[in-house]
Short mmCIF file of C-alpha atoms in Angstrom, two decimals:
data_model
loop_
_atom_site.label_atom_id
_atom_site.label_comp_id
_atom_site.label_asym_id
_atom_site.label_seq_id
_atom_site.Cartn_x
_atom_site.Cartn_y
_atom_site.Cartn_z
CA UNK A 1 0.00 0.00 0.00
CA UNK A 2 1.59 3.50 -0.89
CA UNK A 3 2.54 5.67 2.18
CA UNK A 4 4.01 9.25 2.83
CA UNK A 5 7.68 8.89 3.97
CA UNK A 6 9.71 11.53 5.54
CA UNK A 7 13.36 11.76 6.50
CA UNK A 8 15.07 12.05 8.49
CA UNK A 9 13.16 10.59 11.65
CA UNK A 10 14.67 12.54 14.15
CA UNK A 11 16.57 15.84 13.30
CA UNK A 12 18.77 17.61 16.19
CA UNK A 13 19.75 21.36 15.44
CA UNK A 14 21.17 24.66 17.26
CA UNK A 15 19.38 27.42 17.65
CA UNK A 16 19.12 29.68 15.16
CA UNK A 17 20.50 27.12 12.63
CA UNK A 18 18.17 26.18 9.46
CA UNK A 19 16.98 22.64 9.04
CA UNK A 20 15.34 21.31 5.67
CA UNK A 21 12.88 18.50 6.94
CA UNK A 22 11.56 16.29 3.49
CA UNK A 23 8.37 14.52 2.78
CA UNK A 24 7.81 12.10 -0.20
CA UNK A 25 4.03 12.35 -0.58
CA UNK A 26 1.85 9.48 -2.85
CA UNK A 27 2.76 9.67 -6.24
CA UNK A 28 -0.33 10.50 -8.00
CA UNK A 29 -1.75 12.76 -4.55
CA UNK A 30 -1.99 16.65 -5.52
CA UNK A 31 -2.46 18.32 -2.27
CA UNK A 32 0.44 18.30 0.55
CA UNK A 33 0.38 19.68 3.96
CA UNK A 34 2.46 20.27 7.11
CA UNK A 35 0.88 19.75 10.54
CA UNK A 36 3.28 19.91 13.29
CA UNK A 37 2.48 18.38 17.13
CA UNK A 38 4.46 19.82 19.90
CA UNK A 39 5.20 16.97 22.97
CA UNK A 40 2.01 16.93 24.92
CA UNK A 41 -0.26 19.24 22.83
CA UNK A 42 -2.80 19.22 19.72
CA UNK A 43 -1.53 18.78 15.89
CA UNK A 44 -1.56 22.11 14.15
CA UNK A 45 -1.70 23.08 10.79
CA UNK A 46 0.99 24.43 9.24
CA UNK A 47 0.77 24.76 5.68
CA UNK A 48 -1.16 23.35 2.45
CA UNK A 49 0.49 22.98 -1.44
CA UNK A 50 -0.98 22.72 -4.33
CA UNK A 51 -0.12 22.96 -8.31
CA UNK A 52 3.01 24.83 -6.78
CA UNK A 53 1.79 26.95 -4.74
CA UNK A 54 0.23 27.48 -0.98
CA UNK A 55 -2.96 27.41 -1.17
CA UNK A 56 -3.79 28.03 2.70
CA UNK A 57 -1.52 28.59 5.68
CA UNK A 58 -1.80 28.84 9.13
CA UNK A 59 -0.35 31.96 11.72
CA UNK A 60 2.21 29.73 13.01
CA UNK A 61 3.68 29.79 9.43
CA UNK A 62 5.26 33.10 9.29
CA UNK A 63 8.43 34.15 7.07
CA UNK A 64 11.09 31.94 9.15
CA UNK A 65 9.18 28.79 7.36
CA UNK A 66 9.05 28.32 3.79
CA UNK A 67 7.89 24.99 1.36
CA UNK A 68 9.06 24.00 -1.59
CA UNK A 69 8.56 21.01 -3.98
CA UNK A 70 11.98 20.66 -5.60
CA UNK A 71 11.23 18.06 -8.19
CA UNK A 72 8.93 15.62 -9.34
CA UNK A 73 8.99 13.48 -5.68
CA UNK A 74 10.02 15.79 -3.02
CA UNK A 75 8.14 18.51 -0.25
CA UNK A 76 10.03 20.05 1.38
CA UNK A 77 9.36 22.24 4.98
CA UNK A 78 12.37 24.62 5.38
CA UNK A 79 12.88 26.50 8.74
CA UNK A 80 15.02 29.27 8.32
CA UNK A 81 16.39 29.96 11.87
CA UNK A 82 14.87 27.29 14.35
CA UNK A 83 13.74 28.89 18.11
CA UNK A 84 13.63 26.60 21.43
CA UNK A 85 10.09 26.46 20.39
CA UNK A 86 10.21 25.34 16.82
CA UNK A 87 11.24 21.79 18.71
CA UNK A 88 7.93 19.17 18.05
CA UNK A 89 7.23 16.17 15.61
CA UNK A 90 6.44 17.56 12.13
CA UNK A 91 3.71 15.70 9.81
CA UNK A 92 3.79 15.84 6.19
CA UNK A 93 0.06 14.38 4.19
CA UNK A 94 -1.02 14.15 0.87
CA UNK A 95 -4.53 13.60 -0.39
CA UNK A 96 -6.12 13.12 -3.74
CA UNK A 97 -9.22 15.16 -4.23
CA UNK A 98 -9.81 12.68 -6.53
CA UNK A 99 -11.19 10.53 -3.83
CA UNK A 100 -14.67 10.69 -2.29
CA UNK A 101 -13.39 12.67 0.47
CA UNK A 102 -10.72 14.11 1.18
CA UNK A 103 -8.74 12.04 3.14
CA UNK A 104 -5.15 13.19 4.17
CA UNK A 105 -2.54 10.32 4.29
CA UNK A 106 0.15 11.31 6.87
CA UNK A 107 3.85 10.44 7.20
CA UNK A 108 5.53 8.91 10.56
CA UNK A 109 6.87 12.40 10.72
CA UNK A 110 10.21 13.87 11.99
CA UNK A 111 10.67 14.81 15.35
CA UNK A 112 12.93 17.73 15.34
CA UNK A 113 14.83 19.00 18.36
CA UNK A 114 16.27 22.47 18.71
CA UNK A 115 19.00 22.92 21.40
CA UNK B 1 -9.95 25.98 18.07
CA UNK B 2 -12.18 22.56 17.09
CA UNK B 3 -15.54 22.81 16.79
CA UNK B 4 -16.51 19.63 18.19
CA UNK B 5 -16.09 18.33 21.55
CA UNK B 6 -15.72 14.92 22.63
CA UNK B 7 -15.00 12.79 26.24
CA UNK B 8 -11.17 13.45 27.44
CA UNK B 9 -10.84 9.62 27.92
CA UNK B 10 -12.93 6.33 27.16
CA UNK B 11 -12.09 2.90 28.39
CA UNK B 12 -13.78 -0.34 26.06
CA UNK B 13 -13.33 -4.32 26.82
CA UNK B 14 -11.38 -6.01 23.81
CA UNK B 15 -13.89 -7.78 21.69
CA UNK B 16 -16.56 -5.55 22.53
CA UNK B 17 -18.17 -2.64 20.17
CA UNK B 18 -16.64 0.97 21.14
CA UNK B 19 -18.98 3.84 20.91
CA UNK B 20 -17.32 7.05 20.81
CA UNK B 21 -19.27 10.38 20.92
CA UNK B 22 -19.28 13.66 19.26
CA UNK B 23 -20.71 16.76 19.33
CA UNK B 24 -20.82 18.87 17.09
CA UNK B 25 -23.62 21.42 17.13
CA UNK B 26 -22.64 24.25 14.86
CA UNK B 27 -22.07 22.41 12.07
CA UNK B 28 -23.07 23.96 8.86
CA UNK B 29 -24.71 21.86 5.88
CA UNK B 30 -22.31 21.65 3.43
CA UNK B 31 -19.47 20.99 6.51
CA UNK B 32 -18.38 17.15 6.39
CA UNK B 33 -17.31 15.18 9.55
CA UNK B 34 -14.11 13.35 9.79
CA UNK B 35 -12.29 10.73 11.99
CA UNK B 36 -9.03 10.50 12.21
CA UNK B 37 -6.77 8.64 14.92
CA UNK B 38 -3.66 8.74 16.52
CA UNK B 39 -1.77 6.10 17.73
CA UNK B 40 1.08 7.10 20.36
CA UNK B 41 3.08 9.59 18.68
CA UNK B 42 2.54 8.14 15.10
CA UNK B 43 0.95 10.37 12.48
CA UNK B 44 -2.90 10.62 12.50
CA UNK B 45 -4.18 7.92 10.52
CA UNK B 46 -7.51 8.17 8.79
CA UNK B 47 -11.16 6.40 9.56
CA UNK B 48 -14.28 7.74 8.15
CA UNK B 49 -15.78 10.27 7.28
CA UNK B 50 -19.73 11.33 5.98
CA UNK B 51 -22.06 14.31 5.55
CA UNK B 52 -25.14 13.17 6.56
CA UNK B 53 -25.76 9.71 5.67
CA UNK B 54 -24.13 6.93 8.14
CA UNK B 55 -21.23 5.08 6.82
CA UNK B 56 -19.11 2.23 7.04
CA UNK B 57 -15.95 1.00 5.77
CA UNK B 58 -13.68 -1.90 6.68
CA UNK B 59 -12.79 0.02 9.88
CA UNK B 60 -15.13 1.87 11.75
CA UNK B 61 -19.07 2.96 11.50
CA UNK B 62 -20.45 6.20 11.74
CA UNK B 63 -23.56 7.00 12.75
CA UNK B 64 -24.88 11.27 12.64
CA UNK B 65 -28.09 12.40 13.66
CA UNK B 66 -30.59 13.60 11.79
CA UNK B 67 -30.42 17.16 12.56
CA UNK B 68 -26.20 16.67 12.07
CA UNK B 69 -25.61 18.33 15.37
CA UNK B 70 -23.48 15.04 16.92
CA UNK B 71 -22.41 11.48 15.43
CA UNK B 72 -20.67 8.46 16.82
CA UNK B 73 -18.15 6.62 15.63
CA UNK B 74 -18.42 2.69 16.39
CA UNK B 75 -15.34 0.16 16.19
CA UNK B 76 -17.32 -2.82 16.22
CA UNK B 77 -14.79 -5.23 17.55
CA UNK B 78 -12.26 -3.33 19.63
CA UNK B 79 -8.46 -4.77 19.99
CA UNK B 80 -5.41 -3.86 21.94
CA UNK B 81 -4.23 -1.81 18.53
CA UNK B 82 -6.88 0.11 18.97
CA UNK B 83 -6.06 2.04 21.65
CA UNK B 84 -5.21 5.45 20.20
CA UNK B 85 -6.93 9.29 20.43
CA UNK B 86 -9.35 9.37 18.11
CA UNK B 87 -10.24 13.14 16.52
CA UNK B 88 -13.52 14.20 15.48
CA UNK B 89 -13.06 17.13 13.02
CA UNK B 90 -15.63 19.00 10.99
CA UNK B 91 -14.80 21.02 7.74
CA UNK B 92 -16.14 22.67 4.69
CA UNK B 93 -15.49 20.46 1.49
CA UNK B 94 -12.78 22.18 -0.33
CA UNK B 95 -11.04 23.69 2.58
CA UNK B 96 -7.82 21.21 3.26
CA UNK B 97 -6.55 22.36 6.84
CA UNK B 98 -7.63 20.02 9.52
CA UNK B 99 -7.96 21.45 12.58
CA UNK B 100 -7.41 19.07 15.48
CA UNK B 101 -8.74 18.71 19.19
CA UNK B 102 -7.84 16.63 21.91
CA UNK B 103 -9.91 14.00 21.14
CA UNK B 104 -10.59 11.19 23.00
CA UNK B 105 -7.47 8.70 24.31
CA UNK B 106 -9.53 5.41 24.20
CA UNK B 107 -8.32 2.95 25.92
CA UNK B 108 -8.52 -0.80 24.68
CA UNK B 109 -8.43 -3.56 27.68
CA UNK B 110 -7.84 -6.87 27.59
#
C-alpha cells in the first residue's frame, strides 16, 4: 500500500540554525500539507500545497518557514532559523481530491529538536 | 480551536463494540465530519468520514443524527491496537486544513 515517507526521523539542530525536513508524498496525490504536534499538545496546521503553490496557511507559518517542492517526488518544509520552540514532531500528508473525500494520508513524521 | 467536543478519555473491553461520541452542534450543511486517529506519537491515521448519511468501511461505522448536530463513531470489535486518540473534526469540502482537538485517548483492555 503507498505511504508518505519523511526523512530524516529525528533531526537535532542549534538554535538559530536552518533545518530542511523532506516529505515524499503518494505519487499521484496533488495536495500536501504540514501539521506539526508539539510533545504533549494538539496537531496544528501548518501549511497546504498545491499545483506549486500554498494554497492556505496557518499563523504559526510566518516568514522563518518556507515549502518548496523541488522536483517531481520531493516537499520540502524549510525553517530558516529554528527557536527553542520550533522543537515538536512535524507531519507531512497528501490527499487526492480525486477521492470521495478528502482524506489526508500522513507520514511517521520527523521529530525535530532544537538545542 | 475545534468545533466539536468529545470525552477526554474512554475505556472499552477487547472484543466488545466501542462507541465514541461527538458533538458537534454548529455544524453547517455543506461541513463534512471526519475521523481521524492517533496512535502514540505516530501520524494521524484516517477512519471515516460522511455528511449526513451513516457510513461504514472496513474500519469503523459512523452514525450522525438527523439534525447533524453530533455522530458516533463505532469500532465494532475493539483490539489492543486500537487504543489510540481518536479526533472528530468538521470542515467545509474544499477547505484542506484540519484542525485538530484533543480527542478522546480510548483505551482498549484486555
Amino acid at each position: 500500500e503507498p505511504e508518505v515517507t519523511q526523512t530524516p526521523s529525528h533531526q537535532v539542530t542549534q538554535m538559530g540554525q536552518e533545518v530542511i525536513l523532506r516529505c515524499v508524498p503518494i505519487s499521484n496525490h496533488l495536495y500536501f500539507y504540514w501539521y506539526r504536534q508539539i510533545l504533549g499538545q494538539k496537531v496544528e496546521f501548518l501549511v497546504s500545497f498545491y499545483n506549486n503553490e500554498i494554497s492556505e496557511k496557518s499563523e504559526i507559518f510566518d516568514d522563518q518557514f518556507s515549502v518548496e517542492r523541488p522536483d517531481g517526488s520531493n516537499f520540502t518544509l524549510k525553517i530558516r532559523s529554528t527557536k527553542l520552540e520550533d522543537s515538536a514532531m512535524y507531519f507531512c500528508a497528501s490527499s487526492d481530491p480525486g477521492l470521495a473525500g478528502d482524506e489526508q494520508f500522513f507520514g511517521p513524521g520527523t521529530r525535530l529538536t532544537v538545542l | 480551536d475545534a468545533k466539536t467536543t468529545q470525552p477526554t478519555s474512554m475505556d472499552c473491553a477487547e472484543g466488545r463494540a466501542a462507541n465514541l461520541p461527538c458533538n458537534h452542534s454548529t455544524i453547517s450543511g455543506n461541513e463534512y465530519v471526519y475521523w481521524y486517529r492517533q496512535i502514540h506519537s505516530q501520524g494521524p491515521q484516517y477512519i471515516i468520514h460522511g455528511l449526513k448519511n451513516n457510513e461504514t468501511n472496513e474500519m469503523a461505522s459512523l452514525i450522525i443524527t438527523e439534525d447533524r448536530k453530533s455522530s458516533t463513531l463505532i469500532l465494532p470489535h475493539a483490539t489492543l491496537r486500537d487504543t489510540a486518540v481518536y479526533y472528530c473534526i468538521d470542515t467545509f469540502t474544499g477547505r484542506r486544513a484540519l484542525t485538530f482537538g484533543s480527542g478522546t485517548r480510548l483505551q482498549v483492555q484486555p
